[in-house]
PDB file of C-alpha atoms in Angstrom:
ATOM      1  CA  SER S   1      98.593  83.512 112.410  1.00 62.00           C
ATOM      2  CA  SER S   2     100.839  83.768 109.833  1.00 70.00           C
ATOM      3  CA  TRP S   3     100.323  83.925 105.535  1.00 67.00           C
ATOM      4  CA  HIS S   4     101.494  80.720 105.374  1.00 72.00           C
ATOM      5  CA  ALA S   5      98.607  79.374 108.069  1.00 73.00           C
ATOM      6  CA  GLN S   6      96.555  81.663 105.800  1.00 71.00           C
ATOM      7  CA  ASN S   7      97.364  79.910 102.576  1.00 71.00           C
ATOM      8  CA  PRO S   8      97.171  75.993 104.121  1.00 72.00           C
ATOM      9  CA  GLY S   9      97.817  74.866 100.116  1.00 72.00           C
ATOM     10  CA  VAL S  10     100.367  76.929  98.879  1.00 74.00           C
ATOM     11  CA  PRO S  11     103.801  75.636  98.564  1.00 77.00           C
ATOM     12  CA  VAL S  12     106.429  77.133 101.199  1.00 76.00           C
ATOM     13  CA  GLN S  13     109.982  77.682 100.732  1.00 75.00           C
ATOM     14  CA  PRO S  14     112.708  75.501 102.394  1.00 72.00           C
ATOM     15  CA  ILE S  15     113.931  76.899 105.461  1.00 71.00           C
ATOM     16  CA  LYS S  16     117.823  76.244 106.397  1.00 65.00           C
ATOM     17  CA  ALA S  17     117.583  73.646 109.389  1.00 61.00           C
ATOM     18  CA  GLN S  18     119.675  74.864 111.881  1.00 65.00           C
ATOM     19  CA  VAL S  19     121.105  71.539 113.348  1.00 61.00           C
ATOM     20  CA  PRO S  20     121.526  72.102 118.105  1.00 66.00           C
ATOM     21  CA  HIS S  21     124.839  71.612 119.200  1.00 68.00           C
ATOM     22  CA  LEU S  22     125.209  69.238 122.531  1.00 73.00           C
ATOM     23  CA  LEU S  23     128.132  70.535 124.286  1.00 73.00           C
ATOM     24  CA  LEU S  24     129.711  68.125 126.905  1.00 79.00           C
ATOM     25  CA  THR S  25     130.487  69.071 130.132  1.00 81.00           C
ATOM     26  CA  ALA S  26     134.064  70.097 129.397  1.00 81.00           C
ATOM     27  CA  LYS S  27     133.196  71.707 126.566  1.00 81.00           C
ATOM     28  CA  LYS S  28     131.244  73.912 128.446  1.00 80.00           C
ATOM     29  CA  SER S  29     133.281  74.872 131.464  1.00 85.00           C
ATOM     30  CA  SER S  30     135.988  76.104 128.562  1.00 85.00           C
ATOM     31  CA  CYS S  31     132.861  77.693 127.073  1.00 85.00           C
ATOM     32  CA  SER S  32     132.091  79.642 130.733  1.00 87.00           C
ATOM     33  CA  LEU S  33     136.325  80.173 131.076  1.00 89.00           C
ATOM     34  CA  MET S  34     136.122  81.923 127.617  1.00 91.00           C
ATOM     35  CA  LYS S  35     132.968  84.308 127.832  1.00 91.00           C
ATOM     36  CA  GLU S  36     134.396  85.158 131.623  1.00 92.00           C
ATOM     37  CA  ASP S  37     137.803  86.126 129.801  1.00 92.00           C
ATOM     38  CA  LYS S  38     136.234  88.206 126.954  1.00 93.00           C
ATOM     39  CA  ALA S  39     133.712  89.893 129.369  1.00 93.00           C
ATOM     40  CA  LYS S  40     137.447  90.814 131.764  1.00 93.00           C
ATOM     41  CA  ARG S  41     139.336  92.090 128.468  1.00 94.00           C
ATOM     42  CA  VAL S  42     136.268  94.044 127.421  1.00 93.00           C
ATOM     43  CA  LYS S  43     135.848  95.734 130.731  1.00 93.00           C
ATOM     44  CA  GLU S  44     139.453  96.332 130.252  1.00 93.00           C
ATOM     45  CA  LEU S  45     139.348  97.682 126.603  1.00 93.00           C
ATOM     46  CA  HIS S  46     136.024  99.720 127.967  1.00 92.00           C
ATOM     47  CA  ASP S  47     137.574 101.184 130.587  1.00 92.00           C
ATOM     48  CA  ALA S  48     141.030 101.827 128.821  1.00 92.00           C
ATOM     49  CA  LEU S  49     138.798 103.535 125.907  1.00 91.00           C
ATOM     50  CA  LYS S  50     136.838 105.577 128.948  1.00 90.00           C
ATOM     51  CA  SER S  51     140.085 106.636 130.281  1.00 91.00           C
ATOM     52  CA  PHE S  52     141.593 108.282 126.595  1.00 90.00           C
ATOM     53  CA  LEU S  53     138.568 109.887 125.718  1.00 87.00           C
ATOM     54  CA  HIS S  54     138.972 111.690 128.994  1.00 89.00           C
ATOM     55  CA  SER S  55     142.213 112.668 128.469  1.00 90.00           C
ATOM     56  CA  GLN S  56     141.278 113.474 124.979  1.00 88.00           C
ATOM     57  CA  ASN S  57     138.370 115.955 125.708  1.00 87.00           C
ATOM     58  CA  ALA S  58     141.003 117.972 128.301  1.00 90.00           C
ATOM     59  CA  LYS S  59     143.630 118.467 125.811  1.00 90.00           C
ATOM     60  CA  LEU S  60     140.599 119.941 123.267  1.00 88.00           C
ATOM     61  CA  GLU S  61     139.143 121.916 125.765  1.00 90.00           C
ATOM     62  CA  ALA S  62     142.670 123.358 126.385  1.00 91.00           C
ATOM     63  CA  ILE S  63     143.502 124.033 122.745  1.00 90.00           C
ATOM     64  CA  ALA S  64     139.628 125.708 122.200  1.00 90.00           C
ATOM     65  CA  THR S  65     140.346 128.103 125.217  1.00 90.00           C
ATOM     66  CA  ALA S  66     143.826 128.458 123.887  1.00 91.00           C
ATOM     67  CA  ASN S  67     142.783 129.696 120.414  1.00 90.00           C
ATOM     68  CA  ASN S  68     139.902 131.640 121.799  1.00 90.00           C
ATOM     69  CA  ILE S  69     137.417 129.137 120.004  1.00 90.00           C
ATOM     70  CA  THR S  70     134.185 126.573 121.130  1.00 89.00           C
ATOM     71  CA  PHE S  71     134.980 122.728 122.024  1.00 86.00           C
ATOM     72  CA  ASP S  72     132.407 121.821 120.044  1.00 85.00           C
ATOM     73  CA  HIS S  73     134.524 123.511 117.265  1.00 85.00           C
ATOM     74  CA  VAL S  74     137.643 121.645 117.777  1.00 84.00           C
ATOM     75  CA  LYS S  75     135.714 118.359 117.997  1.00 82.00           C
ATOM     76  CA  GLY S  76     133.988 118.314 115.168  1.00 79.00           C
ATOM     77  CA  LEU S  77     137.208 119.771 113.146  1.00 79.00           C
ATOM     78  CA  ILE S  78     138.548 116.476 114.251  1.00 77.00           C
ATOM     79  CA  ASN S  79     135.676 114.020 113.304  1.00 71.00           C
ATOM     80  CA  MET S  80     135.012 115.171 110.023  1.00 61.00           C
ATOM     81  CA  LYS S  81     135.534 112.455 108.699  1.00 55.00           C
ATOM     82  CA  THR S  82     134.299 109.074 109.737  1.00 53.00           C
ATOM     83  CA  ASN S  83     136.228 105.884 109.825  1.00 53.00           C
ATOM     84  CA  TYR S  84     132.699 104.016 109.800  1.00 53.00           C
ATOM     85  CA  HIS S  85     131.406 102.291 106.172  1.00 50.00           C
ATOM     86  CA  HIS S  86     128.429 100.719 105.572  1.00 54.00           C
ATOM     87  CA  SER S  87     128.750  97.242 105.266  1.00 56.00           C
ATOM     88  CA  HIS S  88     127.079  97.427 101.489  1.00 56.00           C
ATOM     89  CA  CYS S  89     129.501 100.288  99.802  1.00 57.00           C
ATOM     90  CA  ASP S  90     132.212  99.904  97.763  1.00 61.00           C
ATOM     91  CA  MET S  91     135.524  99.309 100.063  1.00 63.00           C
ATOM     92  CA  LEU S  92     139.544  98.645  98.515  1.00 68.00           C
ATOM     93  CA  GLN S  93     138.813  94.997  99.788  1.00 71.00           C
ATOM     94  CA  ASN S  94     136.186  93.997  98.115  1.00 68.00           C
ATOM     95  CA  ALA S  95     137.605  96.022  94.506  1.00 72.00           C
ATOM     96  CA  LEU S  96     140.906  93.900  95.100  1.00 73.00           C
ATOM     97  CA  VAL S  97     139.089  90.341  95.155  1.00 77.00           C
ATOM     98  CA  HIS S  98     136.913  91.746  92.203  1.00 73.00           C
ATOM     99  CA  THR S  99     140.220  92.664  90.253  1.00 76.00           C
ATOM    100  CA  LYS S 100     141.478  88.987  91.379  1.00 80.00           C
ATOM    101  CA  SER S 101     138.503  87.118  90.073  1.00 79.00           C
ATOM    102  CA  LEU S 102     138.559  88.462  86.611  1.00 75.00           C
ATOM    103  CA  GLU S 103     142.142  87.733  86.187  1.00 80.00           C
ATOM    104  CA  VAL S 104     141.573  84.322  87.297  1.00 80.00           C
ATOM    105  CA  ASN S 105     138.841  83.830  85.519  1.00 77.00           C
ATOM    106  CA  THR S 106     139.604  85.008  82.337  1.00 74.00           C
ATOM    107  CA  GLU S 107     142.389  81.930  81.804  1.00 69.00           C
ATOM    108  CA  LEU S 108     140.050  79.018  83.236  1.00 68.00           C
ATOM    109  CA  VAL S 109     138.657  76.828  80.985  1.00 61.00           C
ATOM    110  CA  LYS S 110     135.575  77.161  79.053  1.00 62.00           C
ATOM    111  CA  VAL S 111     132.776  74.705  80.044  1.00 58.00           C
ATOM    112  CA  ASN S 112     131.020  73.266  77.730  1.00 59.00           C
ATOM    113  CA  LEU S 113     127.915  71.796  78.718  1.00 55.00           C
ATOM    114  CA  GLU S 114     126.787  69.415  75.976  1.00 57.00           C
ATOM    115  CA  VAL S 115     130.300  67.213  76.778  1.00 50.00           C
ATOM    116  CA  HIS S 116     127.965  65.148  78.438  1.00 63.00           C
ATOM    117  CA  LEU S 117     125.069  64.141  76.204  1.00 73.00           C
ATOM    118  CA  LEU S 118     121.627  63.367  77.256  1.00 72.00           C
ATOM    119  CA  SER S 119     118.633  62.336  76.039  1.00 81.00           C
ATOM    120  CA  GLN S 120     114.972  64.265  75.381  1.00 82.00           C
ATOM    121  CA  SER S 121     113.592  63.059  78.367  1.00 85.00           C
ATOM    122  CA  GLU S 122     116.373  64.119  81.387  1.00 80.00           C
ATOM    123  CA  GLU S 123     116.879  67.048  79.156  1.00 79.00           C
ATOM    124  CA  LYS S 124     112.905  67.731  79.792  1.00 83.00           C
ATOM    125  CA  LEU S 125     113.586  66.638  83.598  1.00 83.00           C
ATOM    126  CA  LEU S 126     116.562  68.847  84.471  1.00 81.00           C
ATOM    127  CA  ILE S 127     114.383  71.910  82.532  1.00 83.00           C
ATOM    128  CA  LYS S 128     111.333  71.330  84.808  1.00 83.00           C
ATOM    129  CA  LYS S 129     113.008  70.961  87.892  1.00 83.00           C
ATOM    130  CA  LEU S 130     114.744  74.247  86.817  1.00 82.00           C
ATOM    131  CA  GLN S 131     111.291  75.947  86.483  1.00 82.00           C
ATOM    132  CA  GLU S 132     109.693  74.465  89.763  1.00 83.00           C
ATOM    133  CA  TYR S 133     112.884  76.038  91.448  1.00 81.00           C
ATOM    134  CA  CYS S 134     112.373  79.091  90.017  1.00 80.00           C
ATOM    135  CA  LYS S 135     108.512  79.197  90.666  1.00 82.00           C
ATOM    136  CA  LEU S 136     109.008  77.913  94.218  1.00 82.00           C
ATOM    137  CA  LYS S 137     111.621  80.927  94.794  1.00 80.00           C
ATOM    138  CA  MET S 138     109.323  83.544  93.380  1.00 80.00           C
ATOM    139  CA  HIS S 139     105.600  82.938  94.518  1.00 77.00           C
ATOM    140  CA  GLY S 140     105.937  80.298  98.067  1.00 79.00           C
ATOM    141  CA  THR S 141     105.136  81.265 100.772  1.00 78.00           C
ATOM    142  CA  ASN S 142     107.393  82.244 104.046  1.00 77.00           C
ATOM    143  CA  MET S 143     107.778  79.817 107.077  1.00 75.00           C
ATOM    144  CA  ASN S 144     107.223  82.403 109.465  1.00 78.00           C
ATOM    145  CA  ASN S 145     106.223  86.261 110.037  1.00 79.00           C
ATOM    146  CA  THR S 146     109.480  86.778 110.906  1.00 82.00           C
ATOM    147  CA  ALA S 147     111.201  85.227 107.606  1.00 82.00           C
ATOM    148  CA  THR S 148     108.455  87.842 105.783  1.00 83.00           C
ATOM    149  CA  ALA S 149     109.275  90.225 107.116  1.00 86.00           C
ATOM    150  CA  CYS S 150     112.309  90.868 106.728  1.00 87.00           C
ATOM    151  CA  ASP S 151     111.611  90.005 102.986  1.00 87.00           C
ATOM    152  CA  VAL S 152     109.623  92.614 102.789  1.00 88.00           C
ATOM    153  CA  ASN S 153     111.559  94.824 104.606  1.00 89.00           C
ATOM    154  CA  TYR S 154     115.007  93.994 101.986  1.00 90.00           C
ATOM    155  CA  MET S 155     112.077  94.138  99.192  1.00 90.00           C
ATOM    156  CA  VAL S 156     111.062  97.535  99.724  1.00 92.00           C
ATOM    157  CA  ASP S 157     114.620  98.878 100.472  1.00 91.00           C
ATOM    158  CA  ARG S 158     115.416  97.676  96.854  1.00 92.00           C
ATOM    159  CA  ILE S 159     112.628  98.766  95.380  1.00 93.00           C
ATOM    160  CA  THR S 160     113.060 102.815  96.776  1.00 92.00           C
ATOM    161  CA  LYS S 161     116.233 102.226  95.911  1.00 92.00           C
ATOM    162  CA  GLU S 162     115.720 101.305  91.822  1.00 92.00           C
ATOM    163  CA  LEU S 163     113.022 104.442  92.230  1.00 91.00           C
ATOM    164  CA  GLU S 164     115.592 106.775  93.621  1.00 90.00           C
ATOM    165  CA  ASN S 165     117.976 105.607  90.020  1.00 89.00           C
ATOM    166  CA  LEU S 166     115.319 105.856  87.819  1.00 87.00           C
ATOM    167  CA  HIS S 167     113.764 109.336  88.750  1.00 87.00           C
ATOM    168  CA  ASP S 168     117.679 110.357  88.662  1.00 85.00           C
ATOM    169  CA  GLN S 169     117.730 108.845  85.548  1.00 83.00           C
ATOM    170  CA  THR S 170     114.209 110.016  84.125  1.00 85.00           C
ATOM    171  CA  GLY S 171     112.859 112.857  86.107  1.00 86.00           C
ATOM    172  CA  ILE S 172     109.634 110.341  87.428  1.00 88.00           C
ATOM    173  CA  TYR S 173     107.466 111.037  90.123  1.00 91.00           C
ATOM    174  CA  ALA S 174     106.416 107.494  92.076  1.00 92.00           C
ATOM    175  CA  THR S 175     104.687 106.547  95.626  1.00 92.00           C
ATOM    176  CA  LEU S 176     104.919 103.454  96.488  1.00 92.00           C
ATOM    177  CA  PHE S 177     102.812 101.718  99.514  1.00 93.00           C
ATOM    178  CA  VAL S 178     103.289  98.386 100.952  1.00 91.00           C
ATOM    179  CA  MET S 179     101.097  97.628 104.234  1.00 88.00           C
ATOM    180  CA  CYS S 180     100.452  94.232 106.034  1.00 85.00           C
ATOM    181  CA  GLY S 181      97.629  92.232 105.307  1.00 82.00           C
ATOM    182  CA  HIS S 182      96.689  90.708 108.291  1.00 79.00           C
ATOM    183  CA  VAL S 183      96.437  92.237 112.206  1.00 76.00           C
ATOM    184  CA  ASN S 184      98.587  89.670 113.786  1.00 77.00           C
ATOM    185  CA  ASP S 185     101.375  90.248 111.001  1.00 80.00           C
ATOM    186  CA  THR S 186     105.055  91.992 111.684  1.00 82.00           C
ATOM    187  CA  ILE S 187     104.754  93.054 109.220  1.00 85.00           C
ATOM    188  CA  GLN S 188     106.662  96.945 109.361  1.00 85.00           C
ATOM    189  CA  SER S 189     103.648  99.229 107.109  1.00 86.00           C
ATOM    190  CA  THR S 190     105.127 101.486 105.295  1.00 89.00           C
ATOM    191  CA  TRP S 191     105.481 104.312 102.088  1.00 90.00           C
ATOM    192  CA  THR S 192     107.764 106.173 100.461  1.00 90.00           C
ATOM    193  CA  THR S 193     107.931 108.805  97.748  1.00 90.00           C
ATOM    194  CA  ASN S 194     110.178 110.548  95.764  1.00 87.00           C
ATOM    195  CA  ASN S 195     110.473 114.039  93.234  1.00 83.00           C
ATOM    196  CA  ASN S 196     108.321 115.740  96.113  1.00 86.00           C
ATOM    197  CA  SER S 197     105.311 112.894  95.477  1.00 88.00           C
ATOM    198  CA  ALA S 198     103.850 113.540  98.818  1.00 87.00           C
ATOM    199  CA  ASP S 199     102.956 117.268  98.026  1.00 89.00           C
ATOM    200  CA  PHE S 200     100.818 115.589  95.544  1.00 90.00           C
ATOM    201  CA  TRP S 201      98.695 114.036  97.900  1.00 89.00           C
ATOM    202  CA  GLN S 202      98.239 117.242 101.045  1.00 88.00           C
ATOM    203  CA  ASP S 203      97.277 119.475  97.405  1.00 90.00           C
ATOM    204  CA  ILE S 204      94.840 117.384  95.533  1.00 90.00           C
ATOM    205  CA  ILE S 205      93.499 114.496  97.806  1.00 89.00           C
ATOM    206  CA  GLN S 206      93.585 117.327 101.045  1.00 89.00           C
ATOM    207  CA  GLN S 207      95.379 114.410 103.123  1.00 88.00           C
ATOM    208  CA  PRO S 208      98.474 113.916 103.916  1.00 88.00           C
ATOM    209  CA  VAL S 209     100.100 110.805 102.437  1.00 88.00           C
ATOM    210  CA  ALA S 210     100.592 109.262 106.604  1.00 88.00           C
ATOM    211  CA  ASP S 211      96.826 109.099 106.952  1.00 90.00           C
ATOM    212  CA  ILE S 212      96.624 107.805 103.581  1.00 91.00           C
ATOM    213  CA  ALA S 213      98.720 104.807 104.233  1.00 90.00           C
ATOM    214  CA  CYS S 214      96.815 104.827 108.126  1.00 90.00           C
ATOM    215  CA  LYS S 215      93.584 103.538 106.235  1.00 90.00           C
ATOM    216  CA  TYR S 216      95.305 102.001 102.863  1.00 89.00           C
ATOM    217  CA  GLU S 217      96.561  99.792 106.122  1.00 89.00           C
ATOM    218  CA  GLN S 218      92.974  99.390 107.607  1.00 87.00           C
ATOM    219  CA  TRP S 219      91.730  98.456 104.705  1.00 86.00           C
ATOM    220  CA  ALA S 220      93.466  96.042 103.449  1.00 84.00           C
ATOM    221  CA  CYS S 221      93.592  94.086 107.005  1.00 82.00           C
ATOM    222  CA  THR S 222      89.132  94.177 106.810  1.00 81.00           C
ATOM    223  CA  GLN S 223      89.636  92.122 103.463  1.00 75.00           C
ATOM    224  CA  GLY S 224      91.202  89.178 105.289  1.00 68.00           C
ATOM    225  CA  GLN S 225      91.629  87.426 101.361  1.00 66.00           C
ATOM    226  CA  ASN S 226      94.492  84.909 101.295  1.00 59.00           C
ATOM    227  CA  ILE S 227      96.039  83.885  97.732  1.00 59.00           C
ATOM    228  CA  VAL S 228      93.120  82.022  96.581  1.00 57.00           C
ATOM    229  CA  GLU S 229      90.728  84.953  97.579  1.00 55.00           C
ATOM    230  CA  CYS S 230      92.118  87.190  96.209  1.00 60.00           C
ATOM    231  CA  ASP S 231      92.442  85.253  92.793  1.00 62.00           C
ATOM    232  CA  ASN S 232      88.981  83.897  92.504  1.00 68.00           C
ATOM    233  CA  LEU S 233      87.050  84.286  89.415  1.00 72.00           C
ATOM    234  CA  ALA S 234      84.900  86.484  90.678  1.00 76.00           C
ATOM    235  CA  SER S 235      87.202  89.254  92.262  1.00 75.00           C
ATOM    236  CA  ILE S 236      89.117  89.082  89.568  1.00 78.00           C
ATOM    237  CA  ARG S 237      85.641  89.950  87.340  1.00 82.00           C
ATOM    238  CA  LYS S 238      84.857  92.981  89.699  1.00 80.00           C
ATOM    239  CA  GLN S 239      88.365  94.375  88.750  1.00 79.00           C
ATOM    240  CA  VAL S 240      88.272  94.525  84.973  1.00 82.00           C
ATOM    241  CA  THR S 241      84.918  95.830  84.951  1.00 83.00           C
ATOM    242  CA  LYS S 242      85.607  98.434  87.237  1.00 82.00           C
ATOM    243  CA  THR S 243      88.370  99.587  85.444  1.00 82.00           C
ATOM    244  CA  ILE S 244      87.217  99.544  82.733  1.00 82.00           C
ATOM    245  CA  LEU S 245      84.048 101.424  83.677  1.00 82.00           C
ATOM    246  CA  ASN S 246      87.049 103.893  85.706  1.00 81.00           C
ATOM    247  CA  GLY S 247      88.391 104.420  82.268  1.00 80.00           C
ATOM    248  CA  LEU S 248      84.669 105.557  80.173  1.00 80.00           C
ATOM    249  CA  SER S 249      84.276 108.111  83.083  1.00 80.00           C
ATOM    250  CA  GLY S 250      87.753 109.000  83.452  1.00 78.00           C
ATOM    251  CA  CYS S 251      87.457 109.687  79.440  1.00 79.00           C
ATOM    252  CA  LEU S 252      84.011 111.570  79.514  1.00 77.00           C
ATOM    253  CA  GLY S 253      83.632 113.279  82.650  1.00 77.00           C
ATOM    254  CA  ARG S 254      80.950 111.076  83.460  1.00 76.00           C
ATOM    255  CA  ASN S 255      79.390 108.115  84.766  1.00 78.00           C
ATOM    256  CA  ILE S 256      78.281 105.834  81.558  1.00 77.00           C
ATOM    257  CA  VAL S 257      77.085 101.964  81.135  1.00 78.00           C
ATOM    258  CA  MET S 258      78.930 100.395  79.090  1.00 79.00           C
ATOM    259  CA  ASN S 259      77.802  98.569  76.293  1.00 78.00           C
ATOM    260  CA  TYR S 260      79.247  95.214  75.275  1.00 80.00           C
ATOM    261  CA  LEU S 261      76.622  94.066  72.800  1.00 78.00           C
ATOM    262  CA  ASN S 262      75.825  97.478  71.278  1.00 80.00           C
ATOM    263  CA  TYR S 263      79.736  98.479  71.497  1.00 78.00           C
ATOM    264  CA  LYS S 264      80.427 100.536  68.087  1.00 81.00           C
ATOM    265  CA  HIS S 265      77.141 102.242  67.775  1.00 80.00           C
ATOM    266  CA  SER S 266      77.051 102.894  71.807  1.00 79.00           C
ATOM    267  CA  ILE S 267      79.802 103.781  72.913  1.00 79.00           C
ATOM    268  CA  ILE S 268      82.088 104.182  70.026  1.00 80.00           C
ATOM    269  CA  LEU S 269      80.020 106.493  67.520  1.00 80.00           C
ATOM    270  CA  ALA S 270      77.943 107.878  70.836  1.00 79.00           C
ATOM    271  CA  TYR S 271      81.291 109.013  72.389  1.00 78.00           C
ATOM    272  CA  GLY S 272      84.005 108.985  70.584  1.00 81.00           C
ATOM    273  CA  VAL S 273      86.232 107.014  72.353  1.00 78.00           C
ATOM    274  CA  GLU S 274      87.338 103.503  72.072  1.00 79.00           C
ATOM    275  CA  LEU S 275      88.540 100.873  74.482  1.00 79.00           C
ATOM    276  CA  VAL S 276      91.969  99.463  73.862  1.00 78.00           C
ATOM    277  CA  GLY S 277      94.214  96.879  74.538  1.00 79.00           C
ATOM    278  CA  TRP S 278      91.493  94.038  74.488  1.00 81.00           C
ATOM    279  CA  PRO S 279      93.243  90.885  73.450  1.00 80.00           C
ATOM    280  CA  THR S 280      92.304  89.273  69.821  1.00 80.00           C
ATOM    281  CA  ASN S 281      92.201  85.990  70.633  1.00 80.00           C
ATOM    282  CA  ILE S 282      89.239  86.628  73.545  1.00 81.00           C
ATOM    283  CA  LYS S 283      86.229  87.126  72.657  1.00 82.00           C
ATOM    284  CA  PHE S 284      84.713  90.601  73.317  1.00 81.00           C
ATOM    285  CA  ILE S 285      82.436  89.892  75.651  1.00 81.00           C
ATOM    286  CA  ASN S 286      80.924  91.888  79.281  1.00 83.00           C
ATOM    287  CA  PRO S 287      84.041  90.488  81.587  1.00 80.00           C
ATOM    288  CA  LEU S 288      81.170  89.084  84.190  1.00 80.00           C
ATOM    289  CA  SER S 289      79.947  86.202  81.089  1.00 81.00           C
ATOM    290  CA  ILE S 290      83.785  84.997  80.986  1.00 80.00           C
ATOM    291  CA  SER S 291      84.296  81.590  82.873  1.00 77.00           C
ATOM    292  CA  ILE S 292      87.938  80.940  82.339  1.00 77.00           C
ATOM    293  CA  ILE S 293      90.440  82.565  84.385  1.00 74.00           C
ATOM    294  CA  SER S 294      93.565  82.983  82.656  1.00 75.00           C
ATOM    295  CA  LYS S 295      91.146  85.082  80.220  1.00 78.00           C
ATOM    296  CA  VAL S 296      90.154  87.535  82.637  1.00 78.00           C
ATOM    297  CA  ILE S 297      93.528  87.307  83.979  1.00 74.00           C
ATOM    298  CA  ARG S 298      94.861  89.067  81.051  1.00 77.00           C
ATOM    299  CA  LEU S 299      91.981  90.941  81.236  1.00 73.00           C
TER     300      LEU S 299
END
């Protein structure tokens, strides 16, 4: 089961279809010979490197013995500077391409998009297509679990880096939990903290953050909800009502009952607290009595 299978009515992001390459007999034979030749060259290179490393270690041991130091110390001095870089790091080649692109792009003729006159209906159609494309890329489900897991891993890494950057700039504390929502998902549930936020869960909640993550994952997998069930009217009503009650209980330090009909006297005057942020164009009534889902979502 995949997230797409749990949401059959939701649009699916298009995937790049891979056309199968049908090889002729001669081409297959050529590829086989190339494969054998490549394997032979790889083995020769491996043997040459092995011989070189063996002789290098012998020379390093001789140097270590002559200078009365350990072999590991000499090897550490030789390998102190790494010659390997992350594929996404800023490298000289990327810097040269960036500099050259600035030189070339500054001399390009500026294109005037208003040269080709469009009718009002054509403009609306183009804007509508762009909006549909953006909506599909933002909210469309992935085709399979592999694509879903890759998407989640990439986004978690991106959010983690942004939180670290924000911590360096502002000193915030943050904890991020990302859990799979189905037992058959291949998404790797994970969590991340910054600025020793993990101590909060251990010292205040009295549980390690790893245990909380496991319980969170178990709870998420037992929900069994898809997009429609998560965003239905009853579920959102319940969330809004619980949020308001939790806010009042947190301010007063005790559990009270929210009174929407006699709110001014029963809540404001009686307890000295006021609910702020209620939209002006939504009538102040019990969220359970609101029948329009868009209004409940705004709350």
